[in-house]
Short mmCIF file of C-alpha atoms and ligand atoms in Angstrom, two decimals:
data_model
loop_
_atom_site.label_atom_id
_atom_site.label_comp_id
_atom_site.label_asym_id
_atom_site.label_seq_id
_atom_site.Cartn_x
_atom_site.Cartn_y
_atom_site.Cartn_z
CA UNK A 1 4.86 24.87 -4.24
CA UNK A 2 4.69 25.00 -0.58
CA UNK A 3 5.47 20.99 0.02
CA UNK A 4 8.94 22.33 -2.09
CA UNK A 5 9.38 25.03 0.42
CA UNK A 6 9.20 22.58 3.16
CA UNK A 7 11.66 19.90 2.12
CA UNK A 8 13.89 23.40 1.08
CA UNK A 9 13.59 24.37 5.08
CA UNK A 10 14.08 20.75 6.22
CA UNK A 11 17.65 20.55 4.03
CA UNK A 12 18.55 24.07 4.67
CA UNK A 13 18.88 23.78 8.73
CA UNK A 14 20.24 19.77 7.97
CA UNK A 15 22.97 21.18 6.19
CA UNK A 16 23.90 24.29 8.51
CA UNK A 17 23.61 22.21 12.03
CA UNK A 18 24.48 18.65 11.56
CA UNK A 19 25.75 18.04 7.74
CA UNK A 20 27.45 15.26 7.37
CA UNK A 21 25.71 13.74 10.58
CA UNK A 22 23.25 11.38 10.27
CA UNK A 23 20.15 13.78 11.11
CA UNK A 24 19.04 17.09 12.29
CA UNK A 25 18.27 17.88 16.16
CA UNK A 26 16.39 20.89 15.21
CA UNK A 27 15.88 22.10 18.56
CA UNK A 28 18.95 21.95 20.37
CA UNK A 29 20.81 22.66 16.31
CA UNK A 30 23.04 19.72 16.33
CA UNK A 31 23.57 16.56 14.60
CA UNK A 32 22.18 12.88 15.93
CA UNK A 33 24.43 9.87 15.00
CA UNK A 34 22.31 6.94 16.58
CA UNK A 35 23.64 3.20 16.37
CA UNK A 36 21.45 1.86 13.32
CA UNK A 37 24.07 2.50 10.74
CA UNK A 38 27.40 1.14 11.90
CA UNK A 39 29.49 4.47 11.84
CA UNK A 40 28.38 5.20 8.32
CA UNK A 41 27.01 9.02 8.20
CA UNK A 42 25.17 11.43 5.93
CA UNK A 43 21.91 9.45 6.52
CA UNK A 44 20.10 12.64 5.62
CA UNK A 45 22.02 13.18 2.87
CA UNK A 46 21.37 9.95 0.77
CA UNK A 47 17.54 9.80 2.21
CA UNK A 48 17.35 13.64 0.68
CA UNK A 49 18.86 13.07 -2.60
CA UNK A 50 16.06 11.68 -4.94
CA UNK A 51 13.52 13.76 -2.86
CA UNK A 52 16.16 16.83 -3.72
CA UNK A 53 15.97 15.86 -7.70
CA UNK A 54 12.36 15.05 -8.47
CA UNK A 55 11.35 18.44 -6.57
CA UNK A 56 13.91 20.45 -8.84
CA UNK A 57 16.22 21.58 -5.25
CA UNK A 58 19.76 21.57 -8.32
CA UNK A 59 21.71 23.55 -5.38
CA UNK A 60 20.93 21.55 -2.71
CA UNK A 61 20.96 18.34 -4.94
CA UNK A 62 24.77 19.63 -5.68
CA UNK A 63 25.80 20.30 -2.39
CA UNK A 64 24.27 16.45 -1.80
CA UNK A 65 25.99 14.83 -4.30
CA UNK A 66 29.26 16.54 -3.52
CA UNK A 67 28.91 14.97 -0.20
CA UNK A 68 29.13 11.63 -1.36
CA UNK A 69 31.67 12.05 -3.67
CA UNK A 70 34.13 13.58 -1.22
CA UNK A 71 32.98 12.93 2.52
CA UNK A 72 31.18 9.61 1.93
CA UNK A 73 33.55 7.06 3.83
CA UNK A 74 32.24 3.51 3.49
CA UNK A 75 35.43 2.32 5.59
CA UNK A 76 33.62 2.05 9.19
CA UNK A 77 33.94 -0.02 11.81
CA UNK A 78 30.44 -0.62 13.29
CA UNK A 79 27.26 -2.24 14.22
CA UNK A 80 24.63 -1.17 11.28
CA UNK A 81 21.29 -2.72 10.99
CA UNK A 82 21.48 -5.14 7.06
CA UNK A 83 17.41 -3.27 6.87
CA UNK A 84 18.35 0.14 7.89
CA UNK A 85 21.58 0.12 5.55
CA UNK A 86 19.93 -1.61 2.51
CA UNK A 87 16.82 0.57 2.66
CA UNK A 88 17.56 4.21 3.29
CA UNK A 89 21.57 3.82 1.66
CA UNK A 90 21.51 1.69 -0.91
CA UNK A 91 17.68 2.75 -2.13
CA UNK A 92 18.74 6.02 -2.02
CA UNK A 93 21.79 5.52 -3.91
CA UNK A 94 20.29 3.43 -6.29
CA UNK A 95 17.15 5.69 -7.20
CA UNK A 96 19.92 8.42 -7.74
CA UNK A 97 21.96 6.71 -10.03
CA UNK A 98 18.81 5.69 -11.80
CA UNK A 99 17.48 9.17 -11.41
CA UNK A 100 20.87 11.09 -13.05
CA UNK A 101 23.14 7.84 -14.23
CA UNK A 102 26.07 9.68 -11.90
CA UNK A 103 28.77 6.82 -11.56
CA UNK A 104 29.58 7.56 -8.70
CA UNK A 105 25.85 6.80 -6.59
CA UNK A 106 26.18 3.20 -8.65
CA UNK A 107 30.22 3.02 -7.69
CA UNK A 108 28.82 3.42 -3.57
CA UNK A 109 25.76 1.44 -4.03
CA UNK A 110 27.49 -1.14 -5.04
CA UNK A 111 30.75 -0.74 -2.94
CA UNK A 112 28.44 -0.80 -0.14
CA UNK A 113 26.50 -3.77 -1.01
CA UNK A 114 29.45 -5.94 -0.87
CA UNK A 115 29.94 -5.07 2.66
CA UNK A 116 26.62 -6.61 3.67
CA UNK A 117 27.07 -10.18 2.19
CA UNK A 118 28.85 -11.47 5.31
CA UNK A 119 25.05 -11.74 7.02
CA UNK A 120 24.17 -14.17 4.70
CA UNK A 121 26.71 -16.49 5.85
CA UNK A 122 24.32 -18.59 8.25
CA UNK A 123 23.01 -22.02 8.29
CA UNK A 124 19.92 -21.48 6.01
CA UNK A 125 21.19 -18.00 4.52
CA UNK A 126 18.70 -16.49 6.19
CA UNK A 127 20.64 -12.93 7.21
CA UNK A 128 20.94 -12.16 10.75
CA UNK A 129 19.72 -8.37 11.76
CA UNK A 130 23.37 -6.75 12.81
CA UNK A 131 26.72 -6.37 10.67
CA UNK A 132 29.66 -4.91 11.74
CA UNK A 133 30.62 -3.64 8.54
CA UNK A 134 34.16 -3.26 9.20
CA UNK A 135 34.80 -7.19 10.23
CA UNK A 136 31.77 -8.57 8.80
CA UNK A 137 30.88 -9.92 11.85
CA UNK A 138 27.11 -10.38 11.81
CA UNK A 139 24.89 -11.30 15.17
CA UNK A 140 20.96 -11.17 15.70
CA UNK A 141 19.21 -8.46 17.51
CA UNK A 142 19.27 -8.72 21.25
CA UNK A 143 15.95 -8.05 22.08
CA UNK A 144 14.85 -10.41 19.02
CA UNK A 145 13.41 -13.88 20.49
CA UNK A 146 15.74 -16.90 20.90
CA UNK A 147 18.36 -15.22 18.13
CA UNK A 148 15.85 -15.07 15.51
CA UNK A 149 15.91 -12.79 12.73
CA UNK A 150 12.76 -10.38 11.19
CA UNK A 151 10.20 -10.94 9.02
CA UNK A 152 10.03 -7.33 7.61
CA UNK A 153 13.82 -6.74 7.93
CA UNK A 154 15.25 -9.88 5.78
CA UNK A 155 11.77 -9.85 3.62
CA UNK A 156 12.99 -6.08 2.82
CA UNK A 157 15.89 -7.04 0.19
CA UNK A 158 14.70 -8.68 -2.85
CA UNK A 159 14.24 -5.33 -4.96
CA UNK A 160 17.43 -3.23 -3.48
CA UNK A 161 19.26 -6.77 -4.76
CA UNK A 162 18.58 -7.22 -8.08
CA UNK A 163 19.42 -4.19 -8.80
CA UNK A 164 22.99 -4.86 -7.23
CA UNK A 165 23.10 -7.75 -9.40
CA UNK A 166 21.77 -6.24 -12.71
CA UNK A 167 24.16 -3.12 -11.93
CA UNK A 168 27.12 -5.26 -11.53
CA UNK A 169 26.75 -8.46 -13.85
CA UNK A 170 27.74 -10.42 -10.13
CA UNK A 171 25.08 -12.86 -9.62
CA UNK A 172 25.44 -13.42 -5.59
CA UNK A 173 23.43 -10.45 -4.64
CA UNK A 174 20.06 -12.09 -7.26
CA UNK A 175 20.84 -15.59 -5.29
CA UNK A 176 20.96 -13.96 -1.70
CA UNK A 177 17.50 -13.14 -1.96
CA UNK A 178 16.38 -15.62 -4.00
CA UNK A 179 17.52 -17.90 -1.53
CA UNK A 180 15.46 -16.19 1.00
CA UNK A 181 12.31 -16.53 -1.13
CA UNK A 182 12.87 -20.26 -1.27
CA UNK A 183 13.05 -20.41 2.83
CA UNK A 184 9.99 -18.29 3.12
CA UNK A 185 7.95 -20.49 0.48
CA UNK A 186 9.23 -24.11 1.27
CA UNK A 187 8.58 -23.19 5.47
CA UNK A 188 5.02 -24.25 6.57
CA UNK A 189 2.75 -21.05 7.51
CA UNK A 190 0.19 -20.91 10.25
CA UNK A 191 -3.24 -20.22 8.66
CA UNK A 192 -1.59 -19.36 5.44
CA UNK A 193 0.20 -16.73 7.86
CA UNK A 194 3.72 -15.26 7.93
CA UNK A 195 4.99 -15.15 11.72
CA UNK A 196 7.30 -11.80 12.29
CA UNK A 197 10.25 -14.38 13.75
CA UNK A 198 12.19 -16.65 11.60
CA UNK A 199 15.24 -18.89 13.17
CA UNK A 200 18.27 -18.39 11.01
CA UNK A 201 19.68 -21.55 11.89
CA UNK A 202 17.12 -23.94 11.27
CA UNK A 203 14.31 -22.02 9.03
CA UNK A 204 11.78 -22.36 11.46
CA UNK A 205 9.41 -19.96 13.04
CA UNK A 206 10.17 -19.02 16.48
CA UNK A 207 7.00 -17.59 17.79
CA UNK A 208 3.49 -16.74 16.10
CA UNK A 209 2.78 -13.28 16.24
CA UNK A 210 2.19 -12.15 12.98
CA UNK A 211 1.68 -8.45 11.93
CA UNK A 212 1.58 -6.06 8.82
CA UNK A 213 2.54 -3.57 10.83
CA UNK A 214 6.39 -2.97 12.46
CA UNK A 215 8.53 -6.33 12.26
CA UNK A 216 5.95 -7.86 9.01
CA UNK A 217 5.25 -4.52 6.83
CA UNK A 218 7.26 -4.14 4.22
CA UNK A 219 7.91 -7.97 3.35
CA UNK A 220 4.19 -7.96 2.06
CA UNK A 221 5.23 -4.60 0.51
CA UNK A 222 8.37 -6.34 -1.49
CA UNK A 223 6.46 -9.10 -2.78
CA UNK A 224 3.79 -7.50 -4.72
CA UNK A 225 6.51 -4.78 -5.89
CA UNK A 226 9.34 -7.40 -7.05
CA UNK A 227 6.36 -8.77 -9.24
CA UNK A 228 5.77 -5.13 -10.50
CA UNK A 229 9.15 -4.59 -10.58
CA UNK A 230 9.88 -7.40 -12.86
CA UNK A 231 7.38 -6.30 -15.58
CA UNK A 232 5.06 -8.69 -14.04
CA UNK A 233 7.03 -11.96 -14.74
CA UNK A 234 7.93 -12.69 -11.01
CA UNK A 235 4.69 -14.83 -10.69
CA UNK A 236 5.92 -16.51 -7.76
CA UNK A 237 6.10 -13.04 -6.01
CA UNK A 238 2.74 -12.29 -6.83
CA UNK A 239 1.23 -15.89 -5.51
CA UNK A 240 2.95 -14.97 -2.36
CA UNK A 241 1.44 -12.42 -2.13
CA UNK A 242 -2.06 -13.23 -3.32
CA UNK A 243 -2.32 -16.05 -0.82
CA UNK A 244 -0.89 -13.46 1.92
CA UNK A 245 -3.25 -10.81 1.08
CA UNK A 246 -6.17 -13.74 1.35
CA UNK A 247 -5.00 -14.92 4.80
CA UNK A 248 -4.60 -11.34 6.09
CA UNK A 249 -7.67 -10.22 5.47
CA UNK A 250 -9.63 -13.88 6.84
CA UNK A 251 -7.84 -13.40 10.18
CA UNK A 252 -6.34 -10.43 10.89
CA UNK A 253 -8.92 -7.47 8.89
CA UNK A 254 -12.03 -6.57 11.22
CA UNK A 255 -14.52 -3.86 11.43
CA UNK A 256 -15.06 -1.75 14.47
CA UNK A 257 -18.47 -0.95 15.91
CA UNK A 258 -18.21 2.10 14.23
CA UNK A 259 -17.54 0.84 11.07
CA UNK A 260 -14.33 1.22 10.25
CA UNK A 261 -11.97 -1.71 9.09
CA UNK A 262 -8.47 -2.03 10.46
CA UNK A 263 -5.89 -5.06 10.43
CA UNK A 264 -5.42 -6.06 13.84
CA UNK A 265 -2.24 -7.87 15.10
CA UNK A 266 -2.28 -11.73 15.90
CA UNK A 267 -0.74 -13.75 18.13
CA UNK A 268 -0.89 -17.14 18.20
CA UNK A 269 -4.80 -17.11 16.92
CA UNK A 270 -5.10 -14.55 19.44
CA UNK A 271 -6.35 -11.09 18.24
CA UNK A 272 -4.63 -7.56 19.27
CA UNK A 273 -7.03 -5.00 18.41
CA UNK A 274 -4.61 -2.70 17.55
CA UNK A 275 -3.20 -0.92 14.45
CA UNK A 276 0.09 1.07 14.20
CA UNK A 277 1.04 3.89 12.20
CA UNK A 278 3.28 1.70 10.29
CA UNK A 279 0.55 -0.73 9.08
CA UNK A 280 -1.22 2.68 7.30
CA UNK A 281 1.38 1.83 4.63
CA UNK A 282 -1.05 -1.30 3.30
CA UNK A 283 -4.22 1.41 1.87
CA UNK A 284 -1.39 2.37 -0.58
CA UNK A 285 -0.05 -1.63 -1.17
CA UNK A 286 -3.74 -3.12 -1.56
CA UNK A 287 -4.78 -0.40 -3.97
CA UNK A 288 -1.39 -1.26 -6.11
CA UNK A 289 -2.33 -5.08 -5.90
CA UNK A 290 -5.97 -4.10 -6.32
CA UNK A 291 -5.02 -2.68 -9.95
CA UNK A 292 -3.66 -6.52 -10.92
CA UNK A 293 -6.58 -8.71 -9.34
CA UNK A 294 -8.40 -10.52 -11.18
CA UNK A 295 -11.69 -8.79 -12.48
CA UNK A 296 -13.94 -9.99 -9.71
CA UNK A 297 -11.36 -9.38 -7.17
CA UNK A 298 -10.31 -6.15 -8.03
CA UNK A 299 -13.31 -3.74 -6.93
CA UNK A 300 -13.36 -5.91 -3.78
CA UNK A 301 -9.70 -5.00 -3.33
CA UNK A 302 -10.21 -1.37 -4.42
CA UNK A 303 -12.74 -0.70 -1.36
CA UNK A 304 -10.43 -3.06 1.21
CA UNK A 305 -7.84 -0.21 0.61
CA UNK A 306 -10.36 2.95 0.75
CA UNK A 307 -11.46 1.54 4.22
CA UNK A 308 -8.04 1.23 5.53
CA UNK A 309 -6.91 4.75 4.62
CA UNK A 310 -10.34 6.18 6.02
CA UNK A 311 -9.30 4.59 8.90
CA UNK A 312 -6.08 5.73 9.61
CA UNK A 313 -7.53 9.54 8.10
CA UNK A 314 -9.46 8.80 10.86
CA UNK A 315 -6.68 8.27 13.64
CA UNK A 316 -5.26 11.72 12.17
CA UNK A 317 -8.67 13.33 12.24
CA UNK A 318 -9.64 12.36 16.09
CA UNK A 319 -6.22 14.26 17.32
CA UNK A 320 -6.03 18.02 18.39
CA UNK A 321 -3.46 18.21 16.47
CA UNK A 322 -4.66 16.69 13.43
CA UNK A 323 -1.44 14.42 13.39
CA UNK A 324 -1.65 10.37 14.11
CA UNK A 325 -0.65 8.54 16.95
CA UNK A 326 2.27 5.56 16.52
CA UNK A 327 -0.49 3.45 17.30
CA UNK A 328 -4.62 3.04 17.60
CA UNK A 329 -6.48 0.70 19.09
CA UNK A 330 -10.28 -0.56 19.06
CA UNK A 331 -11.42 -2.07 22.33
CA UNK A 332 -12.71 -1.05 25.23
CA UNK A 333 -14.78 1.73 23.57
CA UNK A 334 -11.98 3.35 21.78
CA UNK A 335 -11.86 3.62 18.17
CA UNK A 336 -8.88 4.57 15.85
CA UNK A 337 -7.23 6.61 18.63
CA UNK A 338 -3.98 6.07 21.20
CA UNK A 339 -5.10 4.56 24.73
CA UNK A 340 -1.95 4.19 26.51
CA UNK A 341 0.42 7.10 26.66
CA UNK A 342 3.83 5.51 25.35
CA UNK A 343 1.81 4.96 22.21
CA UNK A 344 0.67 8.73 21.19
CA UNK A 345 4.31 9.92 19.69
CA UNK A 346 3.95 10.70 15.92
CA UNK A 347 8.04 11.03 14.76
CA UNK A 348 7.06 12.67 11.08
CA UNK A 349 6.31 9.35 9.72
CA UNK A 350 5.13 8.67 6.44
CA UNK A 351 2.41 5.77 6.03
CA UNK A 352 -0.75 7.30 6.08
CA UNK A 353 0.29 10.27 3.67
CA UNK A 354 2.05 7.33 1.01
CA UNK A 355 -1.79 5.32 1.19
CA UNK A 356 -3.23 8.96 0.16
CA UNK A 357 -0.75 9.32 -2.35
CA UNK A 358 -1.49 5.50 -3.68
CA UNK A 359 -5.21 6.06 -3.56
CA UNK A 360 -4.85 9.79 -5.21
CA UNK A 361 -2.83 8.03 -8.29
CA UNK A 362 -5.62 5.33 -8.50
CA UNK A 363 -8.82 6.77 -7.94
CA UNK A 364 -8.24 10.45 -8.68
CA UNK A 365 -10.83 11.39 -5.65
CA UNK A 366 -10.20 14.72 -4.26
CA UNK A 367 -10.63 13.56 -0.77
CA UNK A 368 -7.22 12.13 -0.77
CA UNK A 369 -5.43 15.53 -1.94
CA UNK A 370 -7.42 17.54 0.83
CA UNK A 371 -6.52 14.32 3.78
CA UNK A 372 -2.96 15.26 2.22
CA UNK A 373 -3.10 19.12 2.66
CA UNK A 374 -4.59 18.25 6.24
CA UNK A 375 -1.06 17.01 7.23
CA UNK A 376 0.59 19.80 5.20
CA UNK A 377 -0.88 22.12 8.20
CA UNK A 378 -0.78 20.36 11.08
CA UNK A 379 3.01 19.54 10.27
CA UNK A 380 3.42 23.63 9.65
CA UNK A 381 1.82 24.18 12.85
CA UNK A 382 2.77 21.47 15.31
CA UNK A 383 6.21 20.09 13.66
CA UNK A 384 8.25 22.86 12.57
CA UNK A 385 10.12 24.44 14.65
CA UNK A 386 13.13 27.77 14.36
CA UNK A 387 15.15 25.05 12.83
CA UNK A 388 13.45 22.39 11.11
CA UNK A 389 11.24 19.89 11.51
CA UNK A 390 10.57 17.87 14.60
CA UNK A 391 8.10 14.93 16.22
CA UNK A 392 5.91 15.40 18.69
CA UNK A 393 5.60 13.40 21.90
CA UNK A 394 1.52 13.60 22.26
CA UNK A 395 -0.61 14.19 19.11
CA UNK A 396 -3.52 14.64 22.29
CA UNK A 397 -2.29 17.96 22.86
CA UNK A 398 -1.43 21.26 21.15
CA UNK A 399 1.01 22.15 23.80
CA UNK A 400 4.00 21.55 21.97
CA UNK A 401 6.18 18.73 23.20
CA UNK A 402 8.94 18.06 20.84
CA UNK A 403 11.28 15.09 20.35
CA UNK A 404 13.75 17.01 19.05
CA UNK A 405 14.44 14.78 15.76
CA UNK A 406 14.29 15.12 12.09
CA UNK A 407 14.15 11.95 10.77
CA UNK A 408 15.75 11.04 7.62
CA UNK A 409 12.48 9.24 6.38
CA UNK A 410 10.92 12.45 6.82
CA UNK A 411 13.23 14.21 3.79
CA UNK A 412 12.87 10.67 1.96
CA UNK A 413 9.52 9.36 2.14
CA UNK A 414 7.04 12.02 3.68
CA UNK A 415 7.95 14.83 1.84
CA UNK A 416 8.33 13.28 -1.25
CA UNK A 417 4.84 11.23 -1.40
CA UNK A 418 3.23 14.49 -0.24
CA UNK A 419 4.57 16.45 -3.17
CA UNK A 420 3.34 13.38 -5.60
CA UNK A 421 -0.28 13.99 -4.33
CA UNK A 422 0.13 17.37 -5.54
CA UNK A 423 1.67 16.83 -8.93
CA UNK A 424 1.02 15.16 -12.13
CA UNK A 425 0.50 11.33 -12.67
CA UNK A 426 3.58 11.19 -14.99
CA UNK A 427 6.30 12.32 -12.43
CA UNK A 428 7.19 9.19 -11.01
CA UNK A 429 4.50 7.21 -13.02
CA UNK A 430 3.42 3.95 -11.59
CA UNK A 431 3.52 2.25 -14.69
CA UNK A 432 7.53 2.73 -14.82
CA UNK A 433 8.70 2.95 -10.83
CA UNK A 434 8.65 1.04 -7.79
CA UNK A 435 9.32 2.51 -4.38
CA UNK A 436 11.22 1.34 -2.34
CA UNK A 437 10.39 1.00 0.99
CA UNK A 438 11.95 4.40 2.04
CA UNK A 439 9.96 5.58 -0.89
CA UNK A 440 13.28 5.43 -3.55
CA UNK A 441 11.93 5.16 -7.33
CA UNK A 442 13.70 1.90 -8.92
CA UNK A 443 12.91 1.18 -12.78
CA UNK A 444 10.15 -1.44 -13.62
CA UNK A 445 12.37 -3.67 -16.04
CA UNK A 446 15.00 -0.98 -16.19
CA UNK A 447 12.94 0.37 -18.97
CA UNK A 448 13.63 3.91 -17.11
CA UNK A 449 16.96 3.66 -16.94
CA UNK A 450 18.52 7.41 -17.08
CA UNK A 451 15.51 8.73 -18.10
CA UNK A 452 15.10 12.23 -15.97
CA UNK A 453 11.82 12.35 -13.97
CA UNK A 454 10.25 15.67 -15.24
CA UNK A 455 8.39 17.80 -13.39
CA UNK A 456 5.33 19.67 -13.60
C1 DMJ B 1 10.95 3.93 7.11
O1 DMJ B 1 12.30 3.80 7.38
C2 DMJ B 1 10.44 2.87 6.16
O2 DMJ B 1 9.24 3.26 5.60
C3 DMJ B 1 10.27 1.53 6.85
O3 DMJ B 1 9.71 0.56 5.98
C4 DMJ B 1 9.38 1.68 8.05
N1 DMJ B 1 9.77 2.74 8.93
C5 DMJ B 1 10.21 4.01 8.41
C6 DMJ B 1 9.20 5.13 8.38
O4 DMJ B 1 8.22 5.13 9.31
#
């Protein structure tokens, strides 16, 4: 199928102009390196490799796999972000193993795992943001307020850990996070709200600006899938998340003048009318939950998460190019679409296409296959490029004006949850995977455990 084409063309020009690196430039035909992964490399490669599997890609899954077992060097010296490394590396080494039961993606996972304990060595064992992974050192962002570590980054462990733990019979992984759950539950919330700041040192919050989009996301995310995740038993996970959902929706959900519901960002009881791409992830995450409420709840759930993907169909639907800004606001007149110019990027991202893929799986209405195949052409037209895919500064305009990046979330999340839409409910079922938040399938209960994915 033509999604299998694409992820084909994405690999192919990784793997002739920057393999090994940590992504494609596809314009200029070189590799990228960035700082978020202290020295480690082949970011691409361990995004791609599930993605490479499920799609049926045995070559290219090969030539992946070969890659980390010869060229895979865990023995770097450098500053990696503990969210970064834990969800694109170990996810995607974990959701291989699972995938094919090779030794040697648990043997990395797990090697690799160890090197990331160090963070937790702070007053509250709250992890701090950076690790050198070569000293252990461990430090909190820069630009993060008063040395404070993130809401979505240290809320973004819990299901990569278990599995650490279950894989390896050592407990400390299981207690890291479990640790972090008791910080999280014990701390007093604003509102019944979950501020995007946490001090590391003394467990308090360090400012009140709370958001489900970039810095909050996937911690909501995590705690409705480590209750999935755990064949339902985690009932702590899913009260957290219950009386989230419920505070989220009383302060932050509103409807536009045009009628379209979006979760705006809040900061200190303030409102932000404002909704970025990443927050299109929480169609798919509602409709999940929705599927668990309680009977009277669950309807009322079901329609929360239609609105929000209409919504950000909506910020794809209002561009030329058919592609969504990184963010959308709705004030001063403007609804669902980019006002300020720094904020009309779209860098192949993969939120709203997951919520279609969510909402495909759980309501079986067309719509969200044809939303899907929307972004299937506009990414044809406006993204690829002679060699590969790339991100375009201004979704406004169909003048192209690439960034010159293939992201590895691109191989790993977008491509994958578009081919899902297309295929049957059984490839990845629901009722036996979680995703990870870079969209890696880990068993529910393990009951999966080497069993190939097939494919239609
Ligand atoms: C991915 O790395 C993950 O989905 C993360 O949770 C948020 N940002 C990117 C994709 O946009």
């Amino acid at each position: 199928m033509k999604i299998k084409e694409m992820m084909k063309f994405a690999w192919d020009n990784y793997k002739q102009y920057a393999f090994g690196k940590n992504e494609l430039r596809p314009l200029t035909k070189n590799g990228h390196i960035g700082n978020m992964f202290g020295g480690l490399r082949g970011a691409t490669v361990v995004d791609a490799l599930d993605t490479l599997y499920i799609m049926e890609l045995e070559e290219e899954f090969q030539e992946a796999k070969k890659w980390v077992e010869k060229s895979f060097d865990l023995n770097v010296n450098g500053e990696a972000s503990l969210f970064e490394v834990n969800i694109r590396y170990i996810g995607g080494l974990l959701a291989a193993y699972y995938l094919t039961g090779e030794e040697v993606f648990r043997s990395k996972a797990l090697e690799l795992g160890e090197k990331l304990l160090p963070a937790f060595n702070t007053p509250t064992g709250i992890p701090r943001g950076v690790i050198n992974l070569g000293s252990g050192m461990s430090w909190s962002w820069g630009w993060a307020s008063a040395g404070s570590s993130i809401l979505a980054e240290f809320g973004t462990l819990h299901l990569e850990f278990l599995h650490l733990t279950e894989l390896s019979g050592n407990p400390v992984f299981a207690e890291k996070v479990m640790n972090i759950r008791k910080v999280l539950n014990r701390v007093e919330k604003p509102q019944g709200l979950y501020p995007n700041f946490l001090s590391p040192v003394t467990g308090n919050w360090v400012q009140h600006h709370v958001s489900i989009g970039g810095l909050g996301d996937s911690f909501y995310e995590y705690l409705i899938k480590s209750w999935l995740m755990s064949d339902k038993k985690d009932s702590e996970a899913k009260k957290m998340y219950d009386d989230a959902l419920e505070a989220i929706e009383k302060h932050l959900v509103r409807r536009s003048a045009g009628g379209l519901t979006y979760i705006a960002e809040w900061r200190g009881g303030i409102l932000d009318h404002k909704m970025g791409h990443l927050a299109c992830f929480s169609g798919g995450m509602i409709a999940l939950g929705a599927e668990h409420a309680s009977e009277e709840r669950k309807q009322h759930y079901m329609d929360l998460a239609a609105e929000i993907t209409n919504t950000c169909h909506e910020s794809y639907a209002r561009s030329d190019t058919k592609l969504g800004p990184e963010a959308f606001r709705f004030d001063t007149g403007t609804e669902a679409m980019a006002t300020r110019l720094s904020e009309r990027y779209y860098i192949l991202r993969p939120e709203v296409v997951e919520s279609y893929m969510y909402m495909w799986r759980l309501t079986h209405d067309l719509k969200y296959r044809q939303w899907g195949w929307e972004v299937v052409k506009a990414l044809e037209k406006h993204c690829r490029v002679e060699a590969g895919f790339s991100g375009i500064r201004d979704v406004y305009t169909t003048v192209p004006t690439h960034d010159n990046m293939q992201q590895s979330f691109f191989l790993a999340e977008t491509l994958k949850y578009l081919y899902l839409l297309f295929c049957e409910d059984d490839v990845l079922s629901l009722d036996d995977w979680v995703f990870n938040t870079e969209a890696h399938p880990l068993p529910v209960n393990h009951t999966n455990f080497k069993t190939k994915a097939s494919v239609q």
